[in-house]
Short mmCIF file of N, CA, C and O in Angstrom, two decimals:
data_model
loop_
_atom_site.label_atom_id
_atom_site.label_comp_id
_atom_site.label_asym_id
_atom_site.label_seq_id
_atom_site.Cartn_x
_atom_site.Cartn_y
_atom_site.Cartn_z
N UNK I 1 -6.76 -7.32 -30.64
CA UNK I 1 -6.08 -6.80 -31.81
C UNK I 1 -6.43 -5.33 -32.05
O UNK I 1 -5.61 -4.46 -32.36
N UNK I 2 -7.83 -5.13 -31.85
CA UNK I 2 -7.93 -3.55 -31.82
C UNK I 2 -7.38 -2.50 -31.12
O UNK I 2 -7.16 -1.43 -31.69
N UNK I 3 -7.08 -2.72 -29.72
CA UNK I 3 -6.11 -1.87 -29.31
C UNK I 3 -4.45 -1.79 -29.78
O UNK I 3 -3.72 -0.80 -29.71
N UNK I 4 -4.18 -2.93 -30.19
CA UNK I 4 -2.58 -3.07 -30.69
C UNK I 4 -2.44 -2.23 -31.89
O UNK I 4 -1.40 -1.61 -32.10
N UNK I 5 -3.83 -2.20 -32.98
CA UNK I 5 -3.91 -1.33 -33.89
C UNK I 5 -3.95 -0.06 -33.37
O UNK I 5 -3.08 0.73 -33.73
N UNK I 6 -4.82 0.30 -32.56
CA UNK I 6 -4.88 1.50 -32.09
C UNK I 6 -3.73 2.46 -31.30
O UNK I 6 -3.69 3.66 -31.02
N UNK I 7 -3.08 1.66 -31.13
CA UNK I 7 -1.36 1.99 -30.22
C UNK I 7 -0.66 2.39 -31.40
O UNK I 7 -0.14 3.50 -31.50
N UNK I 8 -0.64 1.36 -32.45
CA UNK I 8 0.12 1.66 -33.33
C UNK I 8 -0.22 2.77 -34.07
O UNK I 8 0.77 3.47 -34.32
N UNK I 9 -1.27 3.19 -34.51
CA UNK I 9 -1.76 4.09 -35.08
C UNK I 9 -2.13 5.38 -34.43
O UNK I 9 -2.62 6.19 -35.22
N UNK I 10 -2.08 5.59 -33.80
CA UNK I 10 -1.90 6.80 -32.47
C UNK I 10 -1.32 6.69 -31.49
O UNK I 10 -1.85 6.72 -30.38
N UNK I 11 0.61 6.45 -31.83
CA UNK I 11 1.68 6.61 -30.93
C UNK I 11 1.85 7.78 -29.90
O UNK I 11 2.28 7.85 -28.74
N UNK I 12 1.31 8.71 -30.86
CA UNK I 12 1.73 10.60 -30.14
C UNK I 12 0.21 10.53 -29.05
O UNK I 12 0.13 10.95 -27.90
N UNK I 13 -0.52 10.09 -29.60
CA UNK I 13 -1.43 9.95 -27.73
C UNK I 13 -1.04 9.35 -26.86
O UNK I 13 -0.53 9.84 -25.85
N UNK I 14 -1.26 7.67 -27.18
CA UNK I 14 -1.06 6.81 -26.23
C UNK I 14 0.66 7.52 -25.50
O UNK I 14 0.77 7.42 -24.27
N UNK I 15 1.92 8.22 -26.33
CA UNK I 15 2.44 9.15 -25.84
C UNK I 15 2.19 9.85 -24.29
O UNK I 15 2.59 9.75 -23.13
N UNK I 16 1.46 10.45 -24.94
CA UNK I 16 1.50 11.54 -24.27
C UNK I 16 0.29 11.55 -23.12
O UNK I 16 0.09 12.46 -22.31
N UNK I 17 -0.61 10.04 -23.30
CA UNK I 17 -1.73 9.55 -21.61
C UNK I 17 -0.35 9.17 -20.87
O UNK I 17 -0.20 9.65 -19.74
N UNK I 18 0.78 8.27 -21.46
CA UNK I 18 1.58 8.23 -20.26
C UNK I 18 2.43 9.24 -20.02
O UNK I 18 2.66 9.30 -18.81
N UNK I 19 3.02 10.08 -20.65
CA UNK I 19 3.28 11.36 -20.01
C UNK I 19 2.34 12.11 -19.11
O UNK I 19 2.73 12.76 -18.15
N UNK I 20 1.25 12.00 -19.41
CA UNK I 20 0.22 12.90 -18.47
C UNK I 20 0.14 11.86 -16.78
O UNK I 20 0.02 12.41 -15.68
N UNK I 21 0.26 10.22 -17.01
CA UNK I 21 -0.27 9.71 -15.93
C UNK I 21 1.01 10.08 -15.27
O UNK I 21 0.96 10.69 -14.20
N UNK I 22 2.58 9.67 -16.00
CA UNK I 22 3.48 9.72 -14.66
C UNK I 22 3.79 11.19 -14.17
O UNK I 22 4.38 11.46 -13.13
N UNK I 23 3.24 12.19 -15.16
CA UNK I 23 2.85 13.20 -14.35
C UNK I 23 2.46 13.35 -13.00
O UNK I 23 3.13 13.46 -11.97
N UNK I 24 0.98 13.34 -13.25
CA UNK I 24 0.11 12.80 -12.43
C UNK I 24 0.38 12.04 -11.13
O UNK I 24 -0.36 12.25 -10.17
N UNK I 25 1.29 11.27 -11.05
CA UNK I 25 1.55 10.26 -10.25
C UNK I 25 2.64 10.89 -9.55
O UNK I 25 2.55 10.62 -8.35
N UNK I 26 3.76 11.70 -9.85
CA UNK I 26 4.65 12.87 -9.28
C UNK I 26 4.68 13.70 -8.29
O UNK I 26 5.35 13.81 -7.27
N UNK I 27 3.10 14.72 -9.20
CA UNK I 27 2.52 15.34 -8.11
C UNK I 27 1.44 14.63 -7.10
O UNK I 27 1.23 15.30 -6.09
N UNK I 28 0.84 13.62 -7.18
CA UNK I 28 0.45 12.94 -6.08
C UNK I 28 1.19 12.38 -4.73
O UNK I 28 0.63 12.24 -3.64
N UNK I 29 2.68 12.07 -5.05
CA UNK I 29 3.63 11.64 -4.53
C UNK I 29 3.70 13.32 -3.92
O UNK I 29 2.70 13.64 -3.28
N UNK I 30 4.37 14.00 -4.02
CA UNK I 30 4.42 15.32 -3.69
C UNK I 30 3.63 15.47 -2.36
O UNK I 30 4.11 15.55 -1.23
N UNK I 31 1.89 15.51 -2.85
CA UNK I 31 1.28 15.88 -2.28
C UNK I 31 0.24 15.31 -0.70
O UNK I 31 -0.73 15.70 -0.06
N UNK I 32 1.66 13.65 -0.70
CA UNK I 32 1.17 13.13 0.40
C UNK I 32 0.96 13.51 1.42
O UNK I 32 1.68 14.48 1.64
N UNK I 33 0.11 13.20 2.51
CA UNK I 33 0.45 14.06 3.92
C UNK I 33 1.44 13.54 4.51
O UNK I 33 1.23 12.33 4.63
N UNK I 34 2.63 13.91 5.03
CA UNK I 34 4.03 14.21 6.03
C UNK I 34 3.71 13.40 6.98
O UNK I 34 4.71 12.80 7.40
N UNK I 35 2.27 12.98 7.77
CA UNK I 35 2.21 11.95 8.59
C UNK I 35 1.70 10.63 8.52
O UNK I 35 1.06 10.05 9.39
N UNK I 36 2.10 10.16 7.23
CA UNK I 36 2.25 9.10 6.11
C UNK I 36 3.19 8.39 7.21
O UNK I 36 2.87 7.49 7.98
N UNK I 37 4.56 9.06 7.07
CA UNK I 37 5.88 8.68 6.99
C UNK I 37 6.13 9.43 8.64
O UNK I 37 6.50 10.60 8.53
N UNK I 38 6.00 8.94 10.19
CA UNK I 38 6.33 10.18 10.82
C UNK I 38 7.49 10.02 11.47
O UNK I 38 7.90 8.87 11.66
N UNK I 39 8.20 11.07 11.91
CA UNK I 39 9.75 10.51 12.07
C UNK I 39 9.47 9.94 13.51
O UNK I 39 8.56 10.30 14.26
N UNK I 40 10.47 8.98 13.76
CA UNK I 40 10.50 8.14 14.64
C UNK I 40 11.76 8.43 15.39
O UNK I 40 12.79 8.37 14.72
N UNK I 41 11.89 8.80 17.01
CA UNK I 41 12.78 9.27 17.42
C UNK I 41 13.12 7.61 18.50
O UNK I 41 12.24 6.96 19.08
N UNK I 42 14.51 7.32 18.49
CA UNK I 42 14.69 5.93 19.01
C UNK I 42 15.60 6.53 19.92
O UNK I 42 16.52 7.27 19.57
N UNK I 43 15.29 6.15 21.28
CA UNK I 43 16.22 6.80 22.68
C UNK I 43 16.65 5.66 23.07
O UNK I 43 15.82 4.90 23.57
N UNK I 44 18.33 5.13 22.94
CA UNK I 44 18.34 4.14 23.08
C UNK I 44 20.06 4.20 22.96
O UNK I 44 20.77 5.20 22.96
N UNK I 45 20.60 2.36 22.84
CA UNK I 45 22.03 2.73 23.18
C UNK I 45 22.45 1.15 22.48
O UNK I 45 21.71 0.18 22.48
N UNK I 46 23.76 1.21 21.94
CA UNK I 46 24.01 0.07 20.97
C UNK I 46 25.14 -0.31 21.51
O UNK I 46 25.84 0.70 21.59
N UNK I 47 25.78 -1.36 21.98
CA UNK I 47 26.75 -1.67 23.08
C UNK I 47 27.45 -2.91 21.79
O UNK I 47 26.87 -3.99 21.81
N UNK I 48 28.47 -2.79 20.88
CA UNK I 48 29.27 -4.25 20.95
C UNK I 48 30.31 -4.45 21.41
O UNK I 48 31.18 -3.60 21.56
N UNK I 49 30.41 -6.00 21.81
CA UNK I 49 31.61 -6.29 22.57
C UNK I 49 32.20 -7.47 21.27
O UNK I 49 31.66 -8.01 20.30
N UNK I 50 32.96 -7.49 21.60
CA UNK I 50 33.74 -8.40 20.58
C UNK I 50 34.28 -9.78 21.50
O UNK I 50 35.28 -9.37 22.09
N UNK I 51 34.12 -10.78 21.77
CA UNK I 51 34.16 -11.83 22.58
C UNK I 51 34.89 -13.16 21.99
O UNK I 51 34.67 -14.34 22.27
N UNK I 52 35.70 -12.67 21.20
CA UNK I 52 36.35 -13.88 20.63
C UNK I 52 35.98 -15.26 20.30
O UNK I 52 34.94 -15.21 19.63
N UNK I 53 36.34 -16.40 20.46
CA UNK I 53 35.79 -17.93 20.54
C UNK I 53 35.01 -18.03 22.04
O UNK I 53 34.92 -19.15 22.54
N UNK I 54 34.33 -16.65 22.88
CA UNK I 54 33.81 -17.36 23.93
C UNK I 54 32.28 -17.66 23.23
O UNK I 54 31.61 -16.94 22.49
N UNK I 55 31.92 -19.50 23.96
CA UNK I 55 30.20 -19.73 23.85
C UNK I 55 29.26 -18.88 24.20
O UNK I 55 29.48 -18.12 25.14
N UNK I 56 28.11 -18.81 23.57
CA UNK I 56 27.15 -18.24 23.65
C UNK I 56 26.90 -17.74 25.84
O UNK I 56 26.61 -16.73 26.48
N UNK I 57 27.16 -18.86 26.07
CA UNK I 57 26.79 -18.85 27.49
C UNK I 57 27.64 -18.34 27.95
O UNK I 57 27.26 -17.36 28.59
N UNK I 58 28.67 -18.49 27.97
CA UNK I 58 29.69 -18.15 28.40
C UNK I 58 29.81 -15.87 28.13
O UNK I 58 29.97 -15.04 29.03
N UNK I 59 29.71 -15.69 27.06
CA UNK I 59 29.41 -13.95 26.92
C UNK I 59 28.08 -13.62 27.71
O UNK I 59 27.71 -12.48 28.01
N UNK I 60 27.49 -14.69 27.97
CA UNK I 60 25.70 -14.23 28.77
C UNK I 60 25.96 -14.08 30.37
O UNK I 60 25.36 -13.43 31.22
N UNK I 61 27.07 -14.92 30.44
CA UNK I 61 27.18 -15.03 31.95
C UNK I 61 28.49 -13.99 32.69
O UNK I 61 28.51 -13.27 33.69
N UNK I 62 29.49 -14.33 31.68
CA UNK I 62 30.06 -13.15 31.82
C UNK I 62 30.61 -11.63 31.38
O UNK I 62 31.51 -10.99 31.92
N UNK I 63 29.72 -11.24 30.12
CA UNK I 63 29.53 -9.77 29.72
C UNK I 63 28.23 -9.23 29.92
O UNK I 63 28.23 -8.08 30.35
N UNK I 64 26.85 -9.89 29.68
CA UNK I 64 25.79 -9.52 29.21
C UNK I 64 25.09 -9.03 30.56
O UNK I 64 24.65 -7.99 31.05
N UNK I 65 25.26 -10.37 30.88
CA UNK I 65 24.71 -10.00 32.10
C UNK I 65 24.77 -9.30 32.97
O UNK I 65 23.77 -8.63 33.24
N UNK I 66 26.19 -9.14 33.90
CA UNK I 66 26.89 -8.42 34.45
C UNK I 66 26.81 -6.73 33.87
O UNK I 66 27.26 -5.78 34.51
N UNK I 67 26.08 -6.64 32.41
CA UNK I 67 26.55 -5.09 32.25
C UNK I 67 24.95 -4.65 32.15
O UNK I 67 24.47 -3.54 32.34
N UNK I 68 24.32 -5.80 31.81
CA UNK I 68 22.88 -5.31 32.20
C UNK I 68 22.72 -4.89 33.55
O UNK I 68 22.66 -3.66 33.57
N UNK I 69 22.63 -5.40 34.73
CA UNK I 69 22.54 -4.91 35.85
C UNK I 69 23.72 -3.61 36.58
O UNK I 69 23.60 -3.16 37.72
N UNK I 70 24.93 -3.17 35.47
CA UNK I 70 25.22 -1.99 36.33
C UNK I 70 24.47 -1.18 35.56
O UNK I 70 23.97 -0.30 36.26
N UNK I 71 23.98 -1.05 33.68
CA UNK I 71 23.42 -0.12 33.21
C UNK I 71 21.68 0.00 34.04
O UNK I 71 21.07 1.06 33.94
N UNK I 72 21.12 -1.08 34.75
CA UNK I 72 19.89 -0.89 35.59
C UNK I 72 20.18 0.02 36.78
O UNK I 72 19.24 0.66 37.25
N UNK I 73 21.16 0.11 37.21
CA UNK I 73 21.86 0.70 37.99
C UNK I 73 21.70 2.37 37.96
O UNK I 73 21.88 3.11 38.92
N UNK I 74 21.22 2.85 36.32
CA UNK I 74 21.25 3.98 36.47
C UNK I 74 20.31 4.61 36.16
O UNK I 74 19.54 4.19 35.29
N UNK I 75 20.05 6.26 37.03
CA UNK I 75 18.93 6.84 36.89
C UNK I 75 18.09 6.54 35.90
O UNK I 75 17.00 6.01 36.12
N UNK I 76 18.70 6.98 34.16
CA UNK I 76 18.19 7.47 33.38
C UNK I 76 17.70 6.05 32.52
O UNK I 76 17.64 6.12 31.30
N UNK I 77 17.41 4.97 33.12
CA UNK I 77 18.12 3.73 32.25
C UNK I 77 16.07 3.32 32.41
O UNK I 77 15.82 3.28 33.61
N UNK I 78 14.96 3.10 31.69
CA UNK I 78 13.89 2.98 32.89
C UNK I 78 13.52 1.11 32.22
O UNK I 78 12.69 0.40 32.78
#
């Protein structure tokens, strides 16, 4: 109960500690180090095929597969 009194009765502080913390918390955010977060470079390649009503097996045996081994096929592919 004493702090609920105390809130109530000194609004313009309790105010203005949370103005100061999300301050506070702003420039901390700010001041993270950059290799927190480091960019991530993805060398890579996104292929869809659209395969209508064919089964699962059926796109494995005749798209997937077949295009895996010409893309192994190439230099740059490791």
């Amino acid at each position: 109960m004493k702090w609920l009194e105390f809130i109530i009765k000194r609004k313009i502080l309790v105010v203005l500690l949370v103005v100061l913390i999300a301050i506070l918390g702003c420039v901390s955010i700010f001041k993270l180090d950059k290799e927190l977060l480091p960019s991530v470079d993805m060398n890579g390649a996104y292929v869809n095929i659209l395969a209508g009503d064919m089964a699962a097996v059926e796109v494995e045996r005749k798209i997937t597969t077949p295009l895996e081994k010409q893309l192994q096929g190439l230099d740059i592919v490791v």
